[in-house]
Coordinates of C-alpha atoms in Angstrom, one line a residue:
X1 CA 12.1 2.3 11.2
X2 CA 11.2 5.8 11.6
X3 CA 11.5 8.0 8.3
X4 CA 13.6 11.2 7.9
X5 CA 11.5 14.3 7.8
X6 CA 13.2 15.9 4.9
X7 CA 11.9 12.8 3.0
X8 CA 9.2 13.6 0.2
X9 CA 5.6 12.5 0.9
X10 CA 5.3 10.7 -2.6
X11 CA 8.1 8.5 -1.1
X12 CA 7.1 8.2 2.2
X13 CA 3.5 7.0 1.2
X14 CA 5.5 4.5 -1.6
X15 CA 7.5 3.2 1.2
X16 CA 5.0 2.5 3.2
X17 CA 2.7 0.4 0.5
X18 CA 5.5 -1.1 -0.2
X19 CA 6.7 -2.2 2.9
X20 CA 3.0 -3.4 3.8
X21 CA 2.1 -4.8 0.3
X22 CA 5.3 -7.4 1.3
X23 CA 4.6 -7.6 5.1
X24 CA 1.4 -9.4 3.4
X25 CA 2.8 -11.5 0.9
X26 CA 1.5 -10.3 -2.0
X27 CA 2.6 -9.2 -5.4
X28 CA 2.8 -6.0 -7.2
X29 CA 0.4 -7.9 -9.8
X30 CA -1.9 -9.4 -6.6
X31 CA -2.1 -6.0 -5.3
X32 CA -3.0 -4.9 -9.1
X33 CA -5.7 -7.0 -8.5
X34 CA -7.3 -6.3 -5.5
X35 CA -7.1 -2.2 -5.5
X36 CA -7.7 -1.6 -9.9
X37 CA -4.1 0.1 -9.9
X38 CA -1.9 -1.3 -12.6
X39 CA 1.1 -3.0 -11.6
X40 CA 3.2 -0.5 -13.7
X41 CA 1.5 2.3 -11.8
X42 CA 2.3 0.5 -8.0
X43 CA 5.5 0.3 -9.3
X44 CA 5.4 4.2 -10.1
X45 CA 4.2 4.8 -6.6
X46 CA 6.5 2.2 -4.8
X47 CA 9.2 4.5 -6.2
X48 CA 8.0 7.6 -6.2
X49 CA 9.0 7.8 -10.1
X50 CA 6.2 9.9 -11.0
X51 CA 3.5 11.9 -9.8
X52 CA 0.6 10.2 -9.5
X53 CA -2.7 10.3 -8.8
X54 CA -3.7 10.6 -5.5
X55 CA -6.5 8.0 -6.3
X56 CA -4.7 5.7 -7.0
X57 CA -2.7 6.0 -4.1
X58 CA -5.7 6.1 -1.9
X59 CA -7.1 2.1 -3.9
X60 CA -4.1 0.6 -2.9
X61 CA -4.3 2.1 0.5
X62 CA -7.5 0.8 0.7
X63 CA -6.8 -2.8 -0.6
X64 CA -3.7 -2.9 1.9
X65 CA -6.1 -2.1 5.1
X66 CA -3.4 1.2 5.6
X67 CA -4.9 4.3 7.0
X68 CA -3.3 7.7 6.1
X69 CA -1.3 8.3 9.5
X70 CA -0.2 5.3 10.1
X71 CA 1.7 5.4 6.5
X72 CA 3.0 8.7 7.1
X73 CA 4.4 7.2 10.3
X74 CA 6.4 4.6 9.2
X75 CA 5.0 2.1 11.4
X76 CA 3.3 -1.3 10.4
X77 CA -0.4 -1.1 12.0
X78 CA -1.2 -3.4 14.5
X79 CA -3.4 -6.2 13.6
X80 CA -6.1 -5.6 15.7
X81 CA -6.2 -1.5 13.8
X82 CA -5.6 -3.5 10.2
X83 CA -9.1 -6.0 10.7
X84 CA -11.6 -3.1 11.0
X85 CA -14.9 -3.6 9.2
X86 CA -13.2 -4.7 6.2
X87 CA -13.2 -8.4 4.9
X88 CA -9.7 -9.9 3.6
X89 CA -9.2 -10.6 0.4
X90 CA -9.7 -14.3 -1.3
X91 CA -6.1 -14.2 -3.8
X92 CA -6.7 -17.6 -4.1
X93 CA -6.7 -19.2 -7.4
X94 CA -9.7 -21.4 -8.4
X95 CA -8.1 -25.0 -9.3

């Protein structure tokens, strides 16, 4: 689903963690996690309620595999563009 241009960029970029923090399964509070943002504060971002830094917005970013553009686009990055150098994540829980 392709964004409206009119749309702010704190939204846009809140969407799009959003929509890829879900695509993956995971938790505001796994995400929290993984990236050192407070779940409060991906909340913040999810919903554009306040400024933020841009930081912060760039750990989780990071933590979700998400470049920049793609965000901006709207679009969910193929998984072949989302695997780069980067190892995944163990969220596992030790039992």
């Amino acid at each position: 689903m392709d964004m409206p241009e009119n749309e702010s960029l704190a939204r846009r970029l809140g969407r799009a963690i959003r929509k890829e923090r879900l695509a993956q399964g995971l938790r505001q509070t796994d995400l929290s996690l993984v990236s050192g943002v407070a779940a409060p504060t991906i909340s913040d971002i999810e919903n554009a309620a306040r400024d933020t830094r841009l930081s912060s917005v760039q750990r989780l970013m990071d933590a979700l595999l998400l470049d920049p553009e793609t965000a901006l686009s709207g679009k969910r990055p193929e998984k072949a563009e989302r695997s780069r150098d980067v190892e995944p994540y163990d969220l596992s829980v030790p039992r």
